[in-house]
Short mmCIF file of C-alpha atoms and ligand atoms in Angstrom, two decimals:
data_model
loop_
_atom_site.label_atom_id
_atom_site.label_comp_id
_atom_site.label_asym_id
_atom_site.label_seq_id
_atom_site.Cartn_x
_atom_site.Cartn_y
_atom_site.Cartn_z
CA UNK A 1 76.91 50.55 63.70
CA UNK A 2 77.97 52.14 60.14
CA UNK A 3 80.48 54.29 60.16
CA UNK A 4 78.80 57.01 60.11
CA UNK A 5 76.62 56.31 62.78
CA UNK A 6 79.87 56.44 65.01
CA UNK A 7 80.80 59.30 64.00
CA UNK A 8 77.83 60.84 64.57
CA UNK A 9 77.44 58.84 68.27
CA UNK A 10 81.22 60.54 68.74
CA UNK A 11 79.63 63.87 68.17
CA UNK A 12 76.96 63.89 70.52
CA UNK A 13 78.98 62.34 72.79
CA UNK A 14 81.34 65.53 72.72
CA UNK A 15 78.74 67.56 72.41
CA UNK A 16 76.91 66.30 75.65
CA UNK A 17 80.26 65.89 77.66
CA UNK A 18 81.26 69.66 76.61
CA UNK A 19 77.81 70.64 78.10
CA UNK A 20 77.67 69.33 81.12
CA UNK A 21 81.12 70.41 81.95
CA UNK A 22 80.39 74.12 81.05
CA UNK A 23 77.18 73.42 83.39
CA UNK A 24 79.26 72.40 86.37
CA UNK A 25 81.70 75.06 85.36
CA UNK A 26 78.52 77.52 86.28
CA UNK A 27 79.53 78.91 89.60
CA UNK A 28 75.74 79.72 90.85
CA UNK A 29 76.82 82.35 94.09
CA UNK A 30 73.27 82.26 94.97
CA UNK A 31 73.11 79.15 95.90
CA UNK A 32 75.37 79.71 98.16
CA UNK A 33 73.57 79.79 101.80
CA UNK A 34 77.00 81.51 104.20
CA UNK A 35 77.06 84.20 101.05
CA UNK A 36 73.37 84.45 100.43
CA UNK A 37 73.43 85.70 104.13
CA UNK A 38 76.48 88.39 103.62
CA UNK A 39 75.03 89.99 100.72
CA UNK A 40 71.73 90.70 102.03
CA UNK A 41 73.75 92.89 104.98
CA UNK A 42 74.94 95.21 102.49
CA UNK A 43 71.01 96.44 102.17
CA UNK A 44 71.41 97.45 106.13
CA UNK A 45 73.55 99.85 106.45
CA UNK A 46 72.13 103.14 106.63
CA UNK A 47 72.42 105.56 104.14
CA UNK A 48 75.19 108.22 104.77
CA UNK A 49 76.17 111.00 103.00
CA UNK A 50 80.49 111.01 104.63
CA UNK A 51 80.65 107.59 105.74
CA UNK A 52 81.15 104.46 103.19
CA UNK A 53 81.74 101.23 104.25
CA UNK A 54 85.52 100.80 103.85
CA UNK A 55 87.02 98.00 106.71
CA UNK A 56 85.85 96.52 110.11
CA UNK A 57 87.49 95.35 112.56
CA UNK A 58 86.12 91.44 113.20
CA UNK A 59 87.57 91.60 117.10
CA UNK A 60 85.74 94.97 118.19
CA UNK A 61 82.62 95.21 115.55
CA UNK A 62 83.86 98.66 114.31
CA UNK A 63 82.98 99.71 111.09
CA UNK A 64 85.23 101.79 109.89
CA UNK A 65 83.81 104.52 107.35
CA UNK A 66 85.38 107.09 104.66
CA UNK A 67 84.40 110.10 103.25
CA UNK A 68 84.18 110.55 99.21
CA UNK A 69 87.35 111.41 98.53
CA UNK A 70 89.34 108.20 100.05
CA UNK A 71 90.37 105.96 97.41
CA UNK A 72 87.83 103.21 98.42
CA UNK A 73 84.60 105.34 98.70
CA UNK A 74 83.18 103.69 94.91
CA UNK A 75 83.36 100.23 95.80
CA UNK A 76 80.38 99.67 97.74
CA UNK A 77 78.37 101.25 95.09
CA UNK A 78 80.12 98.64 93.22
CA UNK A 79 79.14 96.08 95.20
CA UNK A 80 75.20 97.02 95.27
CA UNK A 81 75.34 97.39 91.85
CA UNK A 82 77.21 94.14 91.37
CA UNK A 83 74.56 92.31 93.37
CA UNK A 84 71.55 93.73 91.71
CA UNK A 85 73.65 92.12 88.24
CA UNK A 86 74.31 88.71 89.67
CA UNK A 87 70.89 88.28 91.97
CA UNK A 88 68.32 90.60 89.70
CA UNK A 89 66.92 91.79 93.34
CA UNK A 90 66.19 95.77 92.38
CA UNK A 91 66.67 96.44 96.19
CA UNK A 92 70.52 96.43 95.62
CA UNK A 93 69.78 98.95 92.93
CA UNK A 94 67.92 101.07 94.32
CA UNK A 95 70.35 101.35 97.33
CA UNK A 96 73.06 102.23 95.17
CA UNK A 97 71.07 104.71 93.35
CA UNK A 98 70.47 106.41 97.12
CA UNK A 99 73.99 106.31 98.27
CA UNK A 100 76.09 107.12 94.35
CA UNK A 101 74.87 110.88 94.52
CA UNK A 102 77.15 111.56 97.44
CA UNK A 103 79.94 110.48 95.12
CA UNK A 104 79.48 113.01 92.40
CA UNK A 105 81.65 115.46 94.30
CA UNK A 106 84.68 113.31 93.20
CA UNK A 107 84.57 114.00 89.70
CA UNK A 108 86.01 117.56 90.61
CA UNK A 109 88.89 116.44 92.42
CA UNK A 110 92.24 116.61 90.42
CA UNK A 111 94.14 115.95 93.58
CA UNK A 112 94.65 112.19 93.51
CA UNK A 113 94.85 109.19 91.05
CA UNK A 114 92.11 107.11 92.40
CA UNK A 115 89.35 108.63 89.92
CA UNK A 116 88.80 105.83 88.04
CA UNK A 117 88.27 103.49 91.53
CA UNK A 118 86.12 106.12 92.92
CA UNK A 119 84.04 106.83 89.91
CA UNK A 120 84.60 104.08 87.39
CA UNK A 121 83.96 101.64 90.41
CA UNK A 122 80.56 103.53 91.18
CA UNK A 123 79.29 105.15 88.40
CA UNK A 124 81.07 102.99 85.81
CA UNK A 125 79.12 99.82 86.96
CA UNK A 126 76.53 101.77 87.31
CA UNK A 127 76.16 103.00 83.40
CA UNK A 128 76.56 99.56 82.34
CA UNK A 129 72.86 98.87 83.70
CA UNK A 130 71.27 101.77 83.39
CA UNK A 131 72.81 103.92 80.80
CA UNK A 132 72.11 106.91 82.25
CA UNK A 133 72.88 110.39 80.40
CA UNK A 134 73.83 111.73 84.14
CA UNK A 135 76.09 108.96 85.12
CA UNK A 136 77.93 109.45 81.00
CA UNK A 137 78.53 113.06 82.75
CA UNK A 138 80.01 112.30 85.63
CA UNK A 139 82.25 109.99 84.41
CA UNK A 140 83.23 112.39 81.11
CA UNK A 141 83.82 115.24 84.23
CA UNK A 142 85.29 112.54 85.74
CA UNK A 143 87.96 111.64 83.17
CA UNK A 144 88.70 115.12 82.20
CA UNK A 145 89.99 115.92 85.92
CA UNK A 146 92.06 113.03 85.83
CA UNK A 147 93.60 114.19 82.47
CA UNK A 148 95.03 117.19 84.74
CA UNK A 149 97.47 114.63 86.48
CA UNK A 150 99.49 113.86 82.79
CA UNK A 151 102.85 114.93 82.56
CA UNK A 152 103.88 114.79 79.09
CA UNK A 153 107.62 115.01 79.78
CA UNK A 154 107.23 111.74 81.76
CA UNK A 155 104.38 110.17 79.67
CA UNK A 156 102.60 109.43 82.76
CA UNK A 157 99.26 110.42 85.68
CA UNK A 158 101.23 111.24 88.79
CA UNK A 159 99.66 109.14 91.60
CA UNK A 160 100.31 111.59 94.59
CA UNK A 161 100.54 115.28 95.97
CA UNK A 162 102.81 116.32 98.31
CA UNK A 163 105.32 113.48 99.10
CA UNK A 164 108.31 114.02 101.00
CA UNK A 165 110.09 111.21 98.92
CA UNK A 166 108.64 111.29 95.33
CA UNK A 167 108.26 114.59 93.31
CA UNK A 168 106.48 112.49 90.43
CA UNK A 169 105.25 108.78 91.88
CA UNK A 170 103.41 106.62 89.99
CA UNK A 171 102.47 103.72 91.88
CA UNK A 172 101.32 100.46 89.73
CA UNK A 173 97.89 100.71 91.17
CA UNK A 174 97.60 103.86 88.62
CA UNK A 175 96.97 101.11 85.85
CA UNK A 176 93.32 100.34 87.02
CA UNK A 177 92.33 104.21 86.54
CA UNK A 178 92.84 104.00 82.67
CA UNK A 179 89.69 102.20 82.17
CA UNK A 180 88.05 105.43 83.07
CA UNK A 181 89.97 107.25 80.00
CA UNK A 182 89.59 104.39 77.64
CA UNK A 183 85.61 104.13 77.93
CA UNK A 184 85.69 107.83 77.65
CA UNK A 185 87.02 108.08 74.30
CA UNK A 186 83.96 105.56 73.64
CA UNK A 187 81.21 107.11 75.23
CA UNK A 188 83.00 110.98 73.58
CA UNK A 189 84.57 110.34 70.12
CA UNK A 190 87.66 111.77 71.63
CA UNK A 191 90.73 109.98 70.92
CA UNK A 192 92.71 112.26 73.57
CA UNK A 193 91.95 110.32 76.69
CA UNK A 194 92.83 107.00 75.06
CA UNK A 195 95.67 108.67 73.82
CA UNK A 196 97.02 110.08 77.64
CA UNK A 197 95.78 106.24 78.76
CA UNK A 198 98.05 104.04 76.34
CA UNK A 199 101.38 106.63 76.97
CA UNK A 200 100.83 105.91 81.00
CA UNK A 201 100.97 102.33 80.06
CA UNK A 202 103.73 102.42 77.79
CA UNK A 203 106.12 104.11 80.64
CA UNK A 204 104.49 101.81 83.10
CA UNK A 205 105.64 99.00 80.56
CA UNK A 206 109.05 100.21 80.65
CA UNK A 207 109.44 101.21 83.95
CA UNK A 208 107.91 99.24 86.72
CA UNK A 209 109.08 95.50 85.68
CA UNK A 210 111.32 93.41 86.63
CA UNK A 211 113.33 91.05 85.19
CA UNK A 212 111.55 88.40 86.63
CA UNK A 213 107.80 90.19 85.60
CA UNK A 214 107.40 90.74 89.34
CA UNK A 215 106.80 94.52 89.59
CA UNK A 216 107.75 97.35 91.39
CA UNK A 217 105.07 99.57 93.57
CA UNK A 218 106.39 103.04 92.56
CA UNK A 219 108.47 104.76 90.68
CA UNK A 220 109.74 108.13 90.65
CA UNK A 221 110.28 110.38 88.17
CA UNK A 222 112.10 113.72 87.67
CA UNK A 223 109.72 116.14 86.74
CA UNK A 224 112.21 118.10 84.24
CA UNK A 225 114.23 115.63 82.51
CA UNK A 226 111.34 113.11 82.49
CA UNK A 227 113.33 109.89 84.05
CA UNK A 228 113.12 107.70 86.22
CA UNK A 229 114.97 108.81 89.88
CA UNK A 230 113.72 105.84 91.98
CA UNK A 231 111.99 102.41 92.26
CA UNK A 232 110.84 101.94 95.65
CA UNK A 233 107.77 100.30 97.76
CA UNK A 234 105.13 101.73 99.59
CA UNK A 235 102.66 99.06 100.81
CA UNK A 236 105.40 96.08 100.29
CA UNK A 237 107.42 94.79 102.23
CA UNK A 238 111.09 96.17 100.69
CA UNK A 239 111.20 97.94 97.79
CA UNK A 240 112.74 95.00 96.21
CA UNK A 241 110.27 92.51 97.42
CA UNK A 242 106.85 91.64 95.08
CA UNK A 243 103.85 93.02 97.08
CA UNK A 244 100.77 90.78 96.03
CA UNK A 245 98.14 93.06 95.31
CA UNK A 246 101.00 95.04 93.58
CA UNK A 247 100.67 92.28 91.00
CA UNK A 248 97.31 91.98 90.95
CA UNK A 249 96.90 95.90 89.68
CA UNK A 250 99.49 94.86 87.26
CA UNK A 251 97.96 92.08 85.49
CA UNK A 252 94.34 93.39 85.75
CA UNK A 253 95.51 96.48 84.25
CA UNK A 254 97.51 94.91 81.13
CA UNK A 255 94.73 92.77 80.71
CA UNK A 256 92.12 95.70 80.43
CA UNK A 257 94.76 98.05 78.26
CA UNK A 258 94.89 94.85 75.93
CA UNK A 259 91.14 94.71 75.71
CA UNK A 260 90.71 98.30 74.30
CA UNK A 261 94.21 98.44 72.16
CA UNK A 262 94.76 94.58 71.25
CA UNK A 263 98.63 95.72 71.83
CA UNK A 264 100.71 92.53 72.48
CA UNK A 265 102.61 93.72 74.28
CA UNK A 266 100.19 94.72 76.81
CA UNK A 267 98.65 90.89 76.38
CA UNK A 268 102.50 89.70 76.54
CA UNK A 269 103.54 91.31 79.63
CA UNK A 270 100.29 90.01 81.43
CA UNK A 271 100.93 86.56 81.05
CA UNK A 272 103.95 86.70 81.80
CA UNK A 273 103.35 89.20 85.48
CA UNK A 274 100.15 86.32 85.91
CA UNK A 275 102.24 83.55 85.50
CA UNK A 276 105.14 84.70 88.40
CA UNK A 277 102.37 84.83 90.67
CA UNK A 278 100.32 81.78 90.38
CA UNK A 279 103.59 79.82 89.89
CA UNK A 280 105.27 81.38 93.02
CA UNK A 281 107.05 78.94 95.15
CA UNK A 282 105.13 80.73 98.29
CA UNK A 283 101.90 80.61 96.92
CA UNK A 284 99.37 78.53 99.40
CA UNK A 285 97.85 75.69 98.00
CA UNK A 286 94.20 77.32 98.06
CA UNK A 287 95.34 80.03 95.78
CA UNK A 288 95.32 82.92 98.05
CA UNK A 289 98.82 84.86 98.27
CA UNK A 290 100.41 86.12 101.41
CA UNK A 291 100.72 90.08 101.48
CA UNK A 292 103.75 90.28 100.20
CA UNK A 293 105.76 87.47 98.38
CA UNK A 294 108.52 87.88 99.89
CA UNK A 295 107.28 88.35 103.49
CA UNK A 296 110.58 87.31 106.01
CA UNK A 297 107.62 85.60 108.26
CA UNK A 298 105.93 83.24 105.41
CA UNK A 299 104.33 80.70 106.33
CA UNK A 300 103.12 82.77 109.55
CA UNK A 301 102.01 86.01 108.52
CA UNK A 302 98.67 87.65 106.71
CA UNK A 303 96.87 86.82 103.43
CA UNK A 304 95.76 89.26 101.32
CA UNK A 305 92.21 87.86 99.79
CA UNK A 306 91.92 91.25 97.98
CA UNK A 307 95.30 90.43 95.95
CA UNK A 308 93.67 86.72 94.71
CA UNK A 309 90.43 88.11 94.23
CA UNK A 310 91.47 90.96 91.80
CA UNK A 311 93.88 88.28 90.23
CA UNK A 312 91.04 86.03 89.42
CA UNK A 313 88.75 88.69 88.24
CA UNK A 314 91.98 89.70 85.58
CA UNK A 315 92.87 86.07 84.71
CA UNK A 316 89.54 85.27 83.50
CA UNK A 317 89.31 88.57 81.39
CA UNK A 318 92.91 86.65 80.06
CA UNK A 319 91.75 83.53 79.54
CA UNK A 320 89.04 84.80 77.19
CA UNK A 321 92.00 86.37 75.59
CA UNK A 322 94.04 83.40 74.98
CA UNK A 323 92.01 80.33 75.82
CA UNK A 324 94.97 78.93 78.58
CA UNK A 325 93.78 76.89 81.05
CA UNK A 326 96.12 77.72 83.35
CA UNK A 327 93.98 81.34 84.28
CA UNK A 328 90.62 79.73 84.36
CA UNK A 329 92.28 76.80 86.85
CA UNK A 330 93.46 79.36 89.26
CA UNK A 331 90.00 81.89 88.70
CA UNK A 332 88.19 78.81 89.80
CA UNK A 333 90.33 77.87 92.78
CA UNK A 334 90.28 81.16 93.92
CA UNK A 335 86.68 81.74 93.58
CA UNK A 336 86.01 78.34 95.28
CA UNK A 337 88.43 79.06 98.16
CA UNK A 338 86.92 82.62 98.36
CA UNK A 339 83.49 80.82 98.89
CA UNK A 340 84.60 78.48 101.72
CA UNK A 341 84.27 79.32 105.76
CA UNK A 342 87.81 80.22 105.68
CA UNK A 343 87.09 83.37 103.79
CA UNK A 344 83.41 84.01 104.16
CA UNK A 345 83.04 86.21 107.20
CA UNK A 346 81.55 84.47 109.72
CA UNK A 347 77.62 85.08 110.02
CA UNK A 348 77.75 85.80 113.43
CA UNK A 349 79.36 88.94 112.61
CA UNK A 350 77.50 91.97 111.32
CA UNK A 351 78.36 94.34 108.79
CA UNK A 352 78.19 95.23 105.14
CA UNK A 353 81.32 92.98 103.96
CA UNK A 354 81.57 89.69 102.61
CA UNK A 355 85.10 88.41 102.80
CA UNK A 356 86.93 88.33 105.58
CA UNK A 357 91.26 88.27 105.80
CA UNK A 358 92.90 90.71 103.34
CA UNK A 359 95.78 92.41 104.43
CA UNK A 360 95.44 96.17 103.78
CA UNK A 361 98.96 97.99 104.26
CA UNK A 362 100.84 95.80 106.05
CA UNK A 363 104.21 98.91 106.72
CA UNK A 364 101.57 101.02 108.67
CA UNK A 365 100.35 97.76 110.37
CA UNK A 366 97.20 98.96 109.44
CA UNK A 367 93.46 96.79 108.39
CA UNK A 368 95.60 93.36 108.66
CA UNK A 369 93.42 89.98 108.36
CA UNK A 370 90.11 91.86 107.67
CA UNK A 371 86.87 92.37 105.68
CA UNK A 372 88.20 95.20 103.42
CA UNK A 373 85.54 96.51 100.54
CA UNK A 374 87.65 96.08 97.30
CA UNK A 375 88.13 92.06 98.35
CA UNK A 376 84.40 91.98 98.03
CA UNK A 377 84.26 93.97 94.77
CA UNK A 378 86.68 91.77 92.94
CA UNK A 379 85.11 88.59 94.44
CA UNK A 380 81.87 89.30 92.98
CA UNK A 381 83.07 90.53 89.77
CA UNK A 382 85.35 87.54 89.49
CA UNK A 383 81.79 85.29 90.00
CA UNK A 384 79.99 87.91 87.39
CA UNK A 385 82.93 87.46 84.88
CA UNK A 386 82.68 83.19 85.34
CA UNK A 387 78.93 83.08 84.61
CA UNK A 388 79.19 85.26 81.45
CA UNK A 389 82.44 83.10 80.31
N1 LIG B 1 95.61 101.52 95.96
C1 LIG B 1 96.04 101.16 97.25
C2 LIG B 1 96.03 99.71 97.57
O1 LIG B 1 95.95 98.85 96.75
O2 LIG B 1 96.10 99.41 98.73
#
């Protein structure tokens, strides 16, 4: 061979190795028979106007169902229209298209947060498909009630009405709703929900870390000087202690601010909140956290699939971001775990979930070890997110 023929050979060489790993790389979720079988139950649930799909109970068969206005109502409108995306099937679209209207409703409420999960979750997805002119006007409605929440003394949305404890909580959670402001200003022109959007992330920035990156669940604020009173838990297990899916929000939500601001700090503070909690010292081997870090009861207590799930959906927004392996590793373990029998609920059990053992809010003992909707949301976006990679 010349030298230039080796060079050449070299090439394809590369070229062919490089393609054939990005082919195995290709997570194909419909070939998958166990999750093949789960998604098609989503289609069987009848159509109810006060009742979406939120938790079941494995033991008993109860399915337990919420009206619009709990936090979790949007994700199984997510989930239809995440299923329609990743299997093309236009049943899953046309049953999200007969349960989203009972949603609208939302976009008037101004008396919680959890507008962006309700309505970004739902009618978000749902834009991306269809562009709709209706859905754009829910979720412009949508984003203008949430704008009621700022304080601009604190430079924050207040998460909660009418706590005993908190006159101005934000919980970390909070982060995920700013997608809903920051596609706003795209879909309007208007710079002032992207404005109200990057302020609650700034004071989040400041406020809810910890040395360590681990973040706190909520802080309090004093409504007339603006500072911060408290830093406490509310789903953890002290308020000291770094609830998983506490993290999760975290990183997701730094990951997303970053995407629409390309602030570094944002980017900065994401690696480093990702990297305490893949890198935990009580992190299982198959990549799915307990509930809370620093649970007393570790090694024998609940996982919280919902935590790993969102994690992996966030880490591979961040590895498009900065091309470390390190994200995409533990996206792929997760998502593989996710797919196994230990996660999958069992087929024998029927009901409009697909992953089985997240830990919902462990202080009120309440959905521990179960199917729980925004698992499944995360899962599937996490498997959307790896084919598009
Ligand atoms: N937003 C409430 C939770 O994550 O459980």
């Amino acid at each position: 061979m010349t030298k230039y023929s080796n060079i050449l050979f070299t090439f394809v060489l590369i070229l062919f190795n490089s393609n054939c790993q990005a082919q195995n790389n290709v997570y194909n979720a419909t070939a998958n028979k166990e999750l093949n079988n789960r998604f098609v139950m989503l289609l069987e649930t009848p159509i109810d106007s006060v009742g979406f799909p939120r938790s079941m109970s494995v033991k008993t068969g109860v399915i337990k169902k919420v009206p619009s206005k709990d936090w979790t109502s949007g994700f199984y409108v997510g989930n239809l229209w995440q299923l329609y995306t990743l299997t093309n099937d236009s049943k899953y679209k046309e049953s999200a298209e007969k349960w989203i209207p009972f949603l609208e409703i939302e976009k008037f409420n101004g008396g919680t947060h959890d507008m962006g999960f309700k309505i970004y979750c739902s009618f978000g997805k749902g834009y991306e498909i269809n562009h709709s002119e209706e859905y754009k006007k829910v979720i412009i409605k949508s984003a203008n009630t949430l704008c009621t929440r700022f304080n601009k003394k604190i430079g924050s949305i207040k998460s909660w009405d009418n706590r005993d404890k908190w006159d101005f909580p934000v919980i970390i959670d909070n982060m995920m709703n700013l997608e809903l402001l920051f596609e706003t200003s795209k879909l309007t022109g208007d710079d002032s929900y992207r404005k109200i959007a990057i302020q609650h992330a700034n004071t989040t920035l400041k406020n809810h870390f910890r040395k360590d990156n681990s973040c706190y669940h909520v802080v309090g604020y004093d409504t007339i000087t603006g500072k911060v009173k408290s830093k406490n838990t509310h789903q953890g297990y002290s308020d000291d202690s770094s609830w998983a899916r506490g993290q999760s929000w975290a990183v997701y939500g730094f990951t997303m601010s970053y995407r629409y601001t390309k602030d570094k700090a944002y980017l900065k503070q994401a690696e480093a909140t990702a990297q305490f909690f893949i890198n935990h010292k009580n992190m299982p081997e198959d990549g799915i956290p307990y509930w809370d870090f620093n649970a007393p009861t570790i090694p024998n207590t609940t996982r919280d699939a919902s935590a790993a799930a969102i994690m992996a959906s966030a880490l591979l927004e961040l590895y498009g971001f900065t091309k470390k392996l390190d994200y995409l590793n533990y996206s792929n373990k997760v998502i593989r775990s996710l797919s196994s029998d230990k996660y999958v609920l069992n087929e024998s059990v029927s009901g409009p979930f697909i992953l089985d053992r997240t830990t919902g809010d462990w202080s009120k003992k309440a959905e521990l070890d179960e199917p729980i909707i925004y698992a499944d949301y995360y899962f599937l976006e996490s498997i959307i997110r790896k084919q598009s990679l």
